[in-house]
XYZ file of N, CA, C and O in Angstrom:
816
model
N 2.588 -25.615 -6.216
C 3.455 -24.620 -6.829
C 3.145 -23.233 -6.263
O 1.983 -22.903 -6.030
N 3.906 -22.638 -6.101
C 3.464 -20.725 -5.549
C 3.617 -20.397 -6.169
O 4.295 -20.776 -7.124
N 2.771 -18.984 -5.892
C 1.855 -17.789 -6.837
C 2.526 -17.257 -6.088
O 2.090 -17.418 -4.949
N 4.019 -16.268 -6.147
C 4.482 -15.548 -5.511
C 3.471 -13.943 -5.458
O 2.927 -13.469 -6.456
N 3.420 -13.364 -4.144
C 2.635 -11.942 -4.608
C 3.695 -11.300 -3.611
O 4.161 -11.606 -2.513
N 3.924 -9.779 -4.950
C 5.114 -8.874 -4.202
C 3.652 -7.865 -3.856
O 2.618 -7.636 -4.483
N 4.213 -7.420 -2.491
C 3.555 -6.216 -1.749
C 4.483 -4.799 -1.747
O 5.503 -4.940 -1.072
N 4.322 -3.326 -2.426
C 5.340 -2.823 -2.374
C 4.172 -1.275 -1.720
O 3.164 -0.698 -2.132
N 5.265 -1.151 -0.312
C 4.828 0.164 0.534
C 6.358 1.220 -0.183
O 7.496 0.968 -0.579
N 5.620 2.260 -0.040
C 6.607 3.281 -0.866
C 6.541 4.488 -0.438
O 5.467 5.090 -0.428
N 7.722 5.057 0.000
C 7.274 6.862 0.177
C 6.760 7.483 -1.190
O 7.009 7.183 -2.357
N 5.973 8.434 -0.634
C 5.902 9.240 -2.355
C 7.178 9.771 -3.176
O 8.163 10.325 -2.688
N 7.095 9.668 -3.655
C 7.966 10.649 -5.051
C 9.100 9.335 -5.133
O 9.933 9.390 -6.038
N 9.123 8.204 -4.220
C 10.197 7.356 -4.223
C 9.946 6.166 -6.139
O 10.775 5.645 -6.885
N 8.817 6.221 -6.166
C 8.596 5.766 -7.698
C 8.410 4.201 -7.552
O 8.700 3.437 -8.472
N 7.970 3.827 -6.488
C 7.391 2.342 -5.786
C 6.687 1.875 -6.504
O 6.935 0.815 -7.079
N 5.307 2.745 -6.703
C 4.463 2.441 -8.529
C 4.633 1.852 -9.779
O 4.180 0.936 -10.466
N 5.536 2.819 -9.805
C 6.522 2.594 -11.120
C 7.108 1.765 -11.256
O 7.038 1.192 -12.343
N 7.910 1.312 -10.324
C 8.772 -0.135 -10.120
C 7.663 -1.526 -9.954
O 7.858 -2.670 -10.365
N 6.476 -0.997 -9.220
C 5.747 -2.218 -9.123
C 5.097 -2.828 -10.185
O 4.896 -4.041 -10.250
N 4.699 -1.855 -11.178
C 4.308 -1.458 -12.882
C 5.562 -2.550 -13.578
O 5.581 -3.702 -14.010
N 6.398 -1.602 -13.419
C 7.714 -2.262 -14.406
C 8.011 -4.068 -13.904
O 8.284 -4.875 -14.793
N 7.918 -4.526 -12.440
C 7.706 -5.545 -12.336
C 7.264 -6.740 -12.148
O 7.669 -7.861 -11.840
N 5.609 -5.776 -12.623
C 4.517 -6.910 -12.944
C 4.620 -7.142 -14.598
O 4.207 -8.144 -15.181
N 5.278 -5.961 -15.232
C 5.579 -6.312 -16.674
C 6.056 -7.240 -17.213
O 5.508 -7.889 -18.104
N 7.635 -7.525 -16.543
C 8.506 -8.491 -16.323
C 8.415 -9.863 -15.958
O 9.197 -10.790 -16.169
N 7.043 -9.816 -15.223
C 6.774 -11.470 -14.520
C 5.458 -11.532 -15.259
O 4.736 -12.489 -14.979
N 4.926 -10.453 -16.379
C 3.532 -10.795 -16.493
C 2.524 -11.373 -16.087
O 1.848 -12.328 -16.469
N 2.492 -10.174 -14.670
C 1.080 -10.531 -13.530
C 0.548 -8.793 -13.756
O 1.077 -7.834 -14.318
N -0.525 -8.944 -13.141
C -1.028 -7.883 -13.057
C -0.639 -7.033 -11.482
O -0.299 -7.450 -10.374
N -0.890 -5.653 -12.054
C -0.463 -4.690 -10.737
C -1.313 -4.253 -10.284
O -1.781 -3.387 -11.023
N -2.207 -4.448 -8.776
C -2.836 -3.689 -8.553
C -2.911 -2.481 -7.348
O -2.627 -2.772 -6.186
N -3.389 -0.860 -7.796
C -3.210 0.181 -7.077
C -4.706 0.561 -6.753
O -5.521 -0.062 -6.073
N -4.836 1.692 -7.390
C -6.527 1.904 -6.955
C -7.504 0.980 -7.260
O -8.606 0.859 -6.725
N -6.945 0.235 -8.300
C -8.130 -0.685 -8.652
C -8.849 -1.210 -7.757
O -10.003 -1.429 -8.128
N -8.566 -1.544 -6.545
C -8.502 -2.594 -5.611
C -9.732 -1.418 -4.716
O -10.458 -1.799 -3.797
N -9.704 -0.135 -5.210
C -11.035 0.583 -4.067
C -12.471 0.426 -5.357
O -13.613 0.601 -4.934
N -12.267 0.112 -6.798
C -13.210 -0.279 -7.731
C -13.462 -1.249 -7.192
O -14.599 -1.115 -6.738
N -12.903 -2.610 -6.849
C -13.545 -3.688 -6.861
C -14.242 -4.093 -4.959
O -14.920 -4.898 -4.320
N -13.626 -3.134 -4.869
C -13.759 -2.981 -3.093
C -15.366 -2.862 -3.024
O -16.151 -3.648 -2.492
N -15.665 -1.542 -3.780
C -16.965 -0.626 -3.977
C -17.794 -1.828 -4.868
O -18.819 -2.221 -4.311
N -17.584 -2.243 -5.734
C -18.209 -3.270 -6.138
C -18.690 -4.679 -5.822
O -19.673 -5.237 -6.309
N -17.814 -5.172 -4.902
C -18.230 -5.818 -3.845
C -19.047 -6.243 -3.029
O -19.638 -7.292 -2.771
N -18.911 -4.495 -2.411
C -19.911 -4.755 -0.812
C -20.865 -3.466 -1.897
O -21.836 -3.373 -1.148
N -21.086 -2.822 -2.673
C -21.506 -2.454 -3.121
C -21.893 -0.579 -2.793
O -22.680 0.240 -3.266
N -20.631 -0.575 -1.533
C -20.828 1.021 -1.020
C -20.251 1.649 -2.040
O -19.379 1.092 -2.707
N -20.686 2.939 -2.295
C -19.767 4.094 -3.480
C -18.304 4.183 -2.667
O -17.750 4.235 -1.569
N -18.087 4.151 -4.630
C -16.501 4.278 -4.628
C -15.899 5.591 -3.834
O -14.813 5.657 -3.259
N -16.871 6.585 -3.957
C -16.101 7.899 -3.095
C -16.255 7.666 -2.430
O -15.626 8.608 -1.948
N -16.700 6.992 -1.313
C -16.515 6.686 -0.211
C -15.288 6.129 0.271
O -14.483 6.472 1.136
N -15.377 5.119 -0.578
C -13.335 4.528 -0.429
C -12.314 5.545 -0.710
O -11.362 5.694 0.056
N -12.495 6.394 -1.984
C -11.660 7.533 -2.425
C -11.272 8.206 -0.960
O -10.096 8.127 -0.607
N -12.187 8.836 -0.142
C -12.114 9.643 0.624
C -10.983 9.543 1.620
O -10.167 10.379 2.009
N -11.233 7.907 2.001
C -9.999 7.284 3.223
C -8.729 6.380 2.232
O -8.211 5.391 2.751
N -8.300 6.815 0.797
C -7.620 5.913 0.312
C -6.455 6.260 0.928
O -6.006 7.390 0.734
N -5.787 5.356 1.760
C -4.439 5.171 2.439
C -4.315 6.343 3.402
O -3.198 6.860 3.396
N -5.247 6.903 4.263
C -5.753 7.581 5.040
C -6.531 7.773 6.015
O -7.694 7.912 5.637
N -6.346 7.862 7.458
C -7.286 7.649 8.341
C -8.292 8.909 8.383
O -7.786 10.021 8.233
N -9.959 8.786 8.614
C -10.622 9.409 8.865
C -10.549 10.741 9.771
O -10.001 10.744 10.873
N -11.094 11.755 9.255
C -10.820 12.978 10.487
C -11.159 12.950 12.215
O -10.989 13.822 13.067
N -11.627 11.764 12.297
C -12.584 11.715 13.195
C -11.933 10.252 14.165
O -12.237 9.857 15.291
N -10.874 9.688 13.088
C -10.629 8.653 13.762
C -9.948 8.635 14.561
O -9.146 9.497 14.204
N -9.545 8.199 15.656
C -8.062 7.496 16.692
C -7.579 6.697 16.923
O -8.128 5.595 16.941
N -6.201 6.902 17.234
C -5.290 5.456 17.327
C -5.892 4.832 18.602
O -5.787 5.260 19.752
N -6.734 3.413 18.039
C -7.165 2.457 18.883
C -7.083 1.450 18.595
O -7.458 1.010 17.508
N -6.448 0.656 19.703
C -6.191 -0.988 19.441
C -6.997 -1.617 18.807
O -6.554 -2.530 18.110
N -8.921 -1.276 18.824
C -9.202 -2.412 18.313
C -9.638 -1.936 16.749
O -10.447 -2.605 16.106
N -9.156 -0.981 16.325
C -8.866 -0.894 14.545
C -8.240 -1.736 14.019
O -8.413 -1.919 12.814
N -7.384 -2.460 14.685
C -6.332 -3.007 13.794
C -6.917 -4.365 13.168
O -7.406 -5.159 13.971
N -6.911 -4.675 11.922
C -7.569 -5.434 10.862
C -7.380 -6.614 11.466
O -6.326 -6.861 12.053
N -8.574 -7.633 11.372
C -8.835 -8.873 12.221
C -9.472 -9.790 11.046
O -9.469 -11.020 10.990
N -9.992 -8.915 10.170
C -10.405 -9.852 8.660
C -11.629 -9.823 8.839
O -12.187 -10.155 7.793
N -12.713 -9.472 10.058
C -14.224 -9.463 10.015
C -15.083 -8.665 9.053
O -14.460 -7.651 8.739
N -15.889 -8.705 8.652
C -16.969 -7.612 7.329
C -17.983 -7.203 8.385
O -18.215 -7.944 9.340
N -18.343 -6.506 8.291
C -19.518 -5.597 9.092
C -21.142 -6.043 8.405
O -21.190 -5.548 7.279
N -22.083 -6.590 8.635
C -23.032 -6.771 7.209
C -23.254 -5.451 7.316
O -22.823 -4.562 8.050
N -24.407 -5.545 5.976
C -25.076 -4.323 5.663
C -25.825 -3.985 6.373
O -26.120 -2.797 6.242
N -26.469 -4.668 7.366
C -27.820 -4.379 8.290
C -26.719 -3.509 9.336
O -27.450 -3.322 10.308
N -26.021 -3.178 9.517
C -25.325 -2.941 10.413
C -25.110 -1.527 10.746
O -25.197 -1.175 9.569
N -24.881 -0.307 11.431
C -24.672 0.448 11.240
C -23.294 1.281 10.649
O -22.978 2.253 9.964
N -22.780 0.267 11.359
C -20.900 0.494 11.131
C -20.936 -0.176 9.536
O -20.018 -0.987 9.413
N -21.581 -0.067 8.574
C -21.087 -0.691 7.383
C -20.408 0.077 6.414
O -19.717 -0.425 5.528
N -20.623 1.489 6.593
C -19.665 2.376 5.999
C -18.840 2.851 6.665
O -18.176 3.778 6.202
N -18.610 2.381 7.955
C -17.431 3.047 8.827
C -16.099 2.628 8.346
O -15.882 1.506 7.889
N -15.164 3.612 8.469
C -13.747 3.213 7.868
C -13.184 1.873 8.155
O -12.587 1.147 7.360
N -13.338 1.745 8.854
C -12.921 0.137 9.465
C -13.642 -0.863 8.359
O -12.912 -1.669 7.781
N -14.794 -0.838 8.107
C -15.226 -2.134 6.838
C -14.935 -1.363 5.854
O -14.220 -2.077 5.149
N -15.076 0.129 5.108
C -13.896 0.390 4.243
C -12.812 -0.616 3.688
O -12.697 -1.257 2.644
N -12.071 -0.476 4.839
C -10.495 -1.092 4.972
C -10.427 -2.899 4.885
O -9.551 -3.649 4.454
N -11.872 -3.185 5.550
C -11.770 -4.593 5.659
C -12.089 -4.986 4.540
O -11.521 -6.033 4.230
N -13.079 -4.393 3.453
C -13.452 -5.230 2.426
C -12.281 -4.909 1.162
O -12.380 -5.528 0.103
N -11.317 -4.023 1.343
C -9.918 -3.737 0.446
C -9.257 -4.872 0.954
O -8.504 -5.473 0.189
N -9.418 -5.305 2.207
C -8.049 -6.368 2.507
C -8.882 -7.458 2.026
O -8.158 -8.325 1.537
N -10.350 -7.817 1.957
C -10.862 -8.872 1.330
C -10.221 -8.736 -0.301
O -9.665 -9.698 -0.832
N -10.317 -7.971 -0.700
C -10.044 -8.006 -2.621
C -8.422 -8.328 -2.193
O -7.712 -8.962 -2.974
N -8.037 -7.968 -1.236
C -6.234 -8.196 -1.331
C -6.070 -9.824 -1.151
O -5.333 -10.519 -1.850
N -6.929 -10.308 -0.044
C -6.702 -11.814 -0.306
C -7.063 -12.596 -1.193
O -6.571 -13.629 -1.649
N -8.836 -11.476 -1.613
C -8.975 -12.688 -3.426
C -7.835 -12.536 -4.233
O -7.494 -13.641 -4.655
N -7.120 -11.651 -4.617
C -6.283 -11.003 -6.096
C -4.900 -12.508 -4.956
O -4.515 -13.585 -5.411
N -4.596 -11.977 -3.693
C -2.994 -13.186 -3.922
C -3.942 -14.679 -3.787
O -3.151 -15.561 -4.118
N -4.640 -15.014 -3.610
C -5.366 -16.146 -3.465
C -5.763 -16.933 -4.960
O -5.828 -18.122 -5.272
N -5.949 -15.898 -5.568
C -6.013 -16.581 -7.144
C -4.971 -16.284 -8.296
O -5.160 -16.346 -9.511
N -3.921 -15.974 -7.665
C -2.620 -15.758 -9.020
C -1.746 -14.886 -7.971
O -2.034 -14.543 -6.824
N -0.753 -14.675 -8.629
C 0.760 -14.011 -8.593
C 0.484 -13.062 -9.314
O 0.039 -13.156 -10.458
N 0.799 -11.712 -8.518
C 0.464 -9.837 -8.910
C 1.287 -9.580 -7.706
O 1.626 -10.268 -6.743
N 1.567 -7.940 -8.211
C 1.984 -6.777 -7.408
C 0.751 -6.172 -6.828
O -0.380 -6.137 -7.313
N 1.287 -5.597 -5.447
C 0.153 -4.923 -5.081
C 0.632 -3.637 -4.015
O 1.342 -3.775 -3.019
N 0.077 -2.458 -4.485
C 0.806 -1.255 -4.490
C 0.282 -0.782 -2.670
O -0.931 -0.595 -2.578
N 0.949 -0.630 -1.563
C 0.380 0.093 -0.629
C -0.679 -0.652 0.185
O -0.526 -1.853 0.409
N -1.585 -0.087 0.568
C -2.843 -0.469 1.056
C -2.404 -1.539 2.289
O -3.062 -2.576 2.378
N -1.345 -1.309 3.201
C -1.181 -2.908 4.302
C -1.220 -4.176 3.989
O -1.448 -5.128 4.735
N -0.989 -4.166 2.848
C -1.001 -5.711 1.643
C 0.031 -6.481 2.724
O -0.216 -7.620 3.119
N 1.028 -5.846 3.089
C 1.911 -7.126 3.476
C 1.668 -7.225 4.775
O 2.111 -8.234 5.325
N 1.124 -6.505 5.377
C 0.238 -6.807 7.181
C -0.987 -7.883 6.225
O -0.659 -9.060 6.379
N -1.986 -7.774 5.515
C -2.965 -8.294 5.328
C -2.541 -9.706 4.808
O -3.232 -10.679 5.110
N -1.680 -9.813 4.211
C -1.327 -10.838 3.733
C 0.300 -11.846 4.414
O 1.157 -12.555 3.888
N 0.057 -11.443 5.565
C 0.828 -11.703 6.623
C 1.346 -13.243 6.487
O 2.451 -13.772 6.370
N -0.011 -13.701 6.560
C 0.006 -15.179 6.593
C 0.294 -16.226 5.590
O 0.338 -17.447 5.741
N 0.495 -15.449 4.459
C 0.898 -15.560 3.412
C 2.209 -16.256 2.778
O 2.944 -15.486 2.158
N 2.641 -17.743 2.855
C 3.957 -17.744 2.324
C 5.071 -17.171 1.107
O 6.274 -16.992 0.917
N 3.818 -17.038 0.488
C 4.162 -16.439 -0.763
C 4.388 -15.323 -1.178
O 4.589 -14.900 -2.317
N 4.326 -14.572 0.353
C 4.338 -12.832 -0.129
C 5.533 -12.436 -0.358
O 6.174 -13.019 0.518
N 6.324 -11.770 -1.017
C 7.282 -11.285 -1.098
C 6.849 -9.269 -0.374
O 5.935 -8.588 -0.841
N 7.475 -8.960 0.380
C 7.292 -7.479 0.989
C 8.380 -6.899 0.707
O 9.446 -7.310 1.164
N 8.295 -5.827 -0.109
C 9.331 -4.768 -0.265
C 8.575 -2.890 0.322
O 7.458 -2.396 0.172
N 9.820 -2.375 0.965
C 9.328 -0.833 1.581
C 10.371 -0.488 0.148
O 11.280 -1.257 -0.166
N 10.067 0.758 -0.612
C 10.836 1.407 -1.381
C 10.977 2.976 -1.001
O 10.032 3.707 -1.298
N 12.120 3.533 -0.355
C 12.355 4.493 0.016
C 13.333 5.369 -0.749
O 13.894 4.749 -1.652
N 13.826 7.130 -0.587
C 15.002 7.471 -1.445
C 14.991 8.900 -0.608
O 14.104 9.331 0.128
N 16.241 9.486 -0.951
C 16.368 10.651 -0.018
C 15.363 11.805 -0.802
O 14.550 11.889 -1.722
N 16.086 12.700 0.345
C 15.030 13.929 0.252
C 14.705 14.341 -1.361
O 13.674 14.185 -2.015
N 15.999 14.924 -1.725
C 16.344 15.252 -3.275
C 15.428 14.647 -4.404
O 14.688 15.344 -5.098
N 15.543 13.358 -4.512
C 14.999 12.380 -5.284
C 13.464 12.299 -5.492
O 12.705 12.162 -6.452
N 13.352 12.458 -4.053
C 11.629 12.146 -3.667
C 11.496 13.719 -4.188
O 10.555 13.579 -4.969
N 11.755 14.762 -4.231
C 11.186 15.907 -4.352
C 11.426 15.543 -5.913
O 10.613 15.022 -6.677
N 12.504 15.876 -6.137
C 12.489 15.826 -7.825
C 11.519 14.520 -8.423
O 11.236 14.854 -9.573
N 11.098 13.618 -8.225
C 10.191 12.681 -8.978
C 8.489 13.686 -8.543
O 7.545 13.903 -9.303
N 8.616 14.010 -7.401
C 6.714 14.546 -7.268
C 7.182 15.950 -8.194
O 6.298 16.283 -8.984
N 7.991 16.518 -8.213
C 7.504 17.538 -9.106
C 7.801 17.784 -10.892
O 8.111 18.615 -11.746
N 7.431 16.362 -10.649
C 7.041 15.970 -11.635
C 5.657 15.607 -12.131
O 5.104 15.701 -13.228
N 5.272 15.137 -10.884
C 3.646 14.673 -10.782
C 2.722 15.879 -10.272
O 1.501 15.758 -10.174
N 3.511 17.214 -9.915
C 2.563 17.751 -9.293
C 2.553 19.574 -10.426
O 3.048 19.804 -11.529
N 2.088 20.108 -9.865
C 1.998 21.258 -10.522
C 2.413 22.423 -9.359
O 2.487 23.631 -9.586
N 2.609 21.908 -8.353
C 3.003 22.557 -6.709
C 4.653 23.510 -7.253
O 5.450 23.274 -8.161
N 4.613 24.404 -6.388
C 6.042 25.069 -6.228
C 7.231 23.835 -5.339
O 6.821 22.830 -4.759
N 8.048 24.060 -5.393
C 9.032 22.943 -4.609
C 8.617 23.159 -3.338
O 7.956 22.209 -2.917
N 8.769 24.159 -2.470
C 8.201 24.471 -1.096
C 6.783 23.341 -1.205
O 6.966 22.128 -1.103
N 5.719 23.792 -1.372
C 4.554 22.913 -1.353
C 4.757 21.939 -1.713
O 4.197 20.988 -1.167
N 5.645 21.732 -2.791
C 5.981 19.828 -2.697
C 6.272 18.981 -2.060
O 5.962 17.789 -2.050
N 7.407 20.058 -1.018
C 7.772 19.300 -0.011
C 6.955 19.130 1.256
O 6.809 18.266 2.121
N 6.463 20.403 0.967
C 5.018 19.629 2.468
C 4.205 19.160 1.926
O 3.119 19.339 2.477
N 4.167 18.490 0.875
C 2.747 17.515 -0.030
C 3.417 16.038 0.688
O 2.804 15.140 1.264
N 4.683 16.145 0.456
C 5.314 14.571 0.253
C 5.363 14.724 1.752
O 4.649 13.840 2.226
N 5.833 15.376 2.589
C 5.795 14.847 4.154
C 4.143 14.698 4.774
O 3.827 13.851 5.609
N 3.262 15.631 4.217
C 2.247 15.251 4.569
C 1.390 13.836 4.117
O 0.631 13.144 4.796
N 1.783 13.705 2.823
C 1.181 12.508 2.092
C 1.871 11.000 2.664
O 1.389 9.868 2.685
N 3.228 11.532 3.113
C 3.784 9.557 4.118
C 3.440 10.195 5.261
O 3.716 9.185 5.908
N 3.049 11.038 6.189
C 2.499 10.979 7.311
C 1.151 10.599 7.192
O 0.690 10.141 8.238
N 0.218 10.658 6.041
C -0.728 9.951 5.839
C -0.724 8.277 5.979
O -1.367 7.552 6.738
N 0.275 7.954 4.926
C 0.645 6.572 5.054
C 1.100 6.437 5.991
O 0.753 5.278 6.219
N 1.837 6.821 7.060
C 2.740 5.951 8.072
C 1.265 6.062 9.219
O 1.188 5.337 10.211
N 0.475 6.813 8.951
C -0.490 7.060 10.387
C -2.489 6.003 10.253
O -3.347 5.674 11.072
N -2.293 5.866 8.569
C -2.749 4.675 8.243
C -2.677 3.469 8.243
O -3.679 2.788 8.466
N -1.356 2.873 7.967
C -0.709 1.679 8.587
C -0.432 1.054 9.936
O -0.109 -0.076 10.302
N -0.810 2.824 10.866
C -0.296 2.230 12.337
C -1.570 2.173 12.774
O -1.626 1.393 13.724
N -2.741 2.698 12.485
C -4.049 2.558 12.883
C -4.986 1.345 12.110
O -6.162 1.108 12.389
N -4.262 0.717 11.183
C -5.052 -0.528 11.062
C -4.263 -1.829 10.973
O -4.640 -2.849 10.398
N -2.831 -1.604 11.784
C -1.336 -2.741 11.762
C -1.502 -2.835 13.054
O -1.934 -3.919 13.448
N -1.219 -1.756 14.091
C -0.812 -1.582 15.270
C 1.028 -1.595 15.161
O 1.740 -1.675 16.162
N 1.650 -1.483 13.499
C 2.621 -1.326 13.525
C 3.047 0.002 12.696
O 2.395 0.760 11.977
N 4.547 -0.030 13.130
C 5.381 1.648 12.700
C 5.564 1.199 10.867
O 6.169 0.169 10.570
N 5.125 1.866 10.073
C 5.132 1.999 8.745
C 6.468 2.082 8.305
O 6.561 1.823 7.105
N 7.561 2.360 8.872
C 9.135 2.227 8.812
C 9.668 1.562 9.565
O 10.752 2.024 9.922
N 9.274 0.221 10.195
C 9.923 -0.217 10.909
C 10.088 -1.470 9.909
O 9.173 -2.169 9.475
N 11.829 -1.624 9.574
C 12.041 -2.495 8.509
C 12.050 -4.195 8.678
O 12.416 -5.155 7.999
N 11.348 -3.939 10.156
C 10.793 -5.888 10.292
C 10.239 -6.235 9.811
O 10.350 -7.460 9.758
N 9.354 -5.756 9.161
C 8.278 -5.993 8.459
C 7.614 -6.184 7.100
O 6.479 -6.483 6.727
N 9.306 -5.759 6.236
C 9.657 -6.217 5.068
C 10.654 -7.429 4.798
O 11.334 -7.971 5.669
N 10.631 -7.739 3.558
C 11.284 -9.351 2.675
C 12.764 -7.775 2.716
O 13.763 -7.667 3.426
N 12.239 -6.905 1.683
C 13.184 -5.977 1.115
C 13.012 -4.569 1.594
O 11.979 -4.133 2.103
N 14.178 -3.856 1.374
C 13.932 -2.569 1.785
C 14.971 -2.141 1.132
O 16.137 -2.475 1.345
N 14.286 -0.828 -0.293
C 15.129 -0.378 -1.691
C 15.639 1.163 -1.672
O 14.663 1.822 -1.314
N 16.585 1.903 -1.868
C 16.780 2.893 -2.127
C 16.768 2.702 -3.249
O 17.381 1.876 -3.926
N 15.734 3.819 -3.634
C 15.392 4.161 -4.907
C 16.711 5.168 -5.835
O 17.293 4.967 -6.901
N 16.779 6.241 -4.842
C 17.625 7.046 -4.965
C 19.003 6.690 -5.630
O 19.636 7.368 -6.439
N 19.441 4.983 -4.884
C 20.951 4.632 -4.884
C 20.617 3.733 -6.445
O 21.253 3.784 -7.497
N 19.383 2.932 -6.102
C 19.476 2.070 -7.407
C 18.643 2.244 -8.576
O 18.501 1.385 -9.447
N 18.001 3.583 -8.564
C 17.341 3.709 -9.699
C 15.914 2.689 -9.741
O 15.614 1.812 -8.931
N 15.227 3.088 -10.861
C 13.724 2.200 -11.006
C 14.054 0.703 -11.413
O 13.608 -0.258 -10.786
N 14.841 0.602 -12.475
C 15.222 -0.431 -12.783
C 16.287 -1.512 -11.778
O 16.293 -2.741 -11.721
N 17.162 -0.470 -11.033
C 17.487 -1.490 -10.082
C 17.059 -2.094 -9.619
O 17.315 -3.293 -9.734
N 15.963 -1.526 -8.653
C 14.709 -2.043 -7.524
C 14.637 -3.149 -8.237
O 15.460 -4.056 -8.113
N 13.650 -3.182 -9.049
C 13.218 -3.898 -10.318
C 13.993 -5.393 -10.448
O 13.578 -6.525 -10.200
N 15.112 -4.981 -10.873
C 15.881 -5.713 -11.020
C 16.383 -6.836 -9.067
O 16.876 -7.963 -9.005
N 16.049 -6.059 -8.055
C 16.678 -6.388 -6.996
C 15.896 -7.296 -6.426
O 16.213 -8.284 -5.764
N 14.341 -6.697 -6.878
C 12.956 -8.040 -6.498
C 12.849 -8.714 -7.245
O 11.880 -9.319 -6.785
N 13.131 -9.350 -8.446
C 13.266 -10.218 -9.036
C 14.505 -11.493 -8.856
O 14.440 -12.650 -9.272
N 15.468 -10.919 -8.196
C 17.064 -11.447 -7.983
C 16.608 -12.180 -6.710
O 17.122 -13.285 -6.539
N 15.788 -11.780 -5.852
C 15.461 -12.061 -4.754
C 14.193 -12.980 -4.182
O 13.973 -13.528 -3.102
N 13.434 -12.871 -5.506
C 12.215 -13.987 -6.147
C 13.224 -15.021 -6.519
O 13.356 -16.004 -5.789
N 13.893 -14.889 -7.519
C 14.532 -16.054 -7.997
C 15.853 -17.179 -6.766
O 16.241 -18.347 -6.738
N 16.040 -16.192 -6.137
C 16.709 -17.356 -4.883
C 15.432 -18.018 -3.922
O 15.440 -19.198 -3.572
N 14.406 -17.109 -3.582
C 13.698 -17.863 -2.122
C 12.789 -18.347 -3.162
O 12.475 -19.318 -2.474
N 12.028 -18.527 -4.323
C 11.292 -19.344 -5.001
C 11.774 -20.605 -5.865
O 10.949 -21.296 -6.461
């Protein structure tokens, strides 16, 4: 029987969260977002600020190099590279394969649907929405003037799109790489919602 697991990548202010929230409610699975750098840190047992620091973010120091891109190896501890961003990242994609490996959950961001590639069961949705939308939902979340909001939200998916390509070797908008791909904007939270579930229920 499959444990369907939805993977949902999201621009900011697009409300991807929210929808992933609202439709782990609906299928009563669990959603997981940061949790996944708690159990990361608990794990391999490095501090959590350490994960905080690179969450969905490449290092200041890092570069786009082929051999970043996630291969599933752990670094041990004897090692020097054991806090290097790279086992960071590898032991998050380890908690991403325990969490779809033992049940059906949402799972917010983090290259879930590169990591879980192999995965029959993944369902991948990108949730995107225009300019307008995305500004009006972050300033909501933020305390920023609209000007600074809007360079929060282009800086914050140039974070994501430059994280995804340094541990994918793929473009963070390139829509091959999703099941789904949602305007938020056109269909609201509940649409989405409503559109990954419509879409669970035919391919499952």
């Amino acid at each position: 029987m499959s444990k369907p697991v939805i993977t949902i990548a999201r621009q900011y202010g697009s409300g991807g969260k929210t929808i992933g929230q609202m439709l782990a409610d609906d299928l009563k699975v669990n959603c997981y977002e940061r949790e996944i750098i708690s159990m990361a840190s608990e794990d391999s047992g490095i501090n959590e600020s350490l994960f905080a620091k690179v969450d969905e973010r490449i290092g200041v120091n890092s570069f786009f190099k082929m051999n970043h891109i996630y291969k599933g190896k752990l670094v041990s501890p004897e090692s020097d590279g054991f806090t290097s961003n790279q086992n960071l990242f590898n032991y998050q994609a380890k908690i991403i394969k325990d969490l779809a490996d033992r049940d059906s959950c949402v799972i917010i961001g983090r290259c879930a649907n590169f990591v879980l590639r192999d995965n029959p069961d993944v369902v991948s949705v990108f949730v995107y929405a225009d300019a307008d939308f995305l500004l009006e939902n972050a300033l909501e979340r933020t305390s920023f003037s609209e000007k600074d909001t809007i360079k929060f939200i282009e800086k914050t998916n140039k974070y994501r799109a430059d994280y995804y390509k340094y541990y994918t070797g793929r473009d963070w908008y390139d829509l091959r790489g999703y099941d789904l791909v949602l305007d938020s904007s056109k269909l609201g939270f509940d649409g989405c919602k409503e559109a990954i579930k419509a879409y669970m229920n035919i391919r499952f």
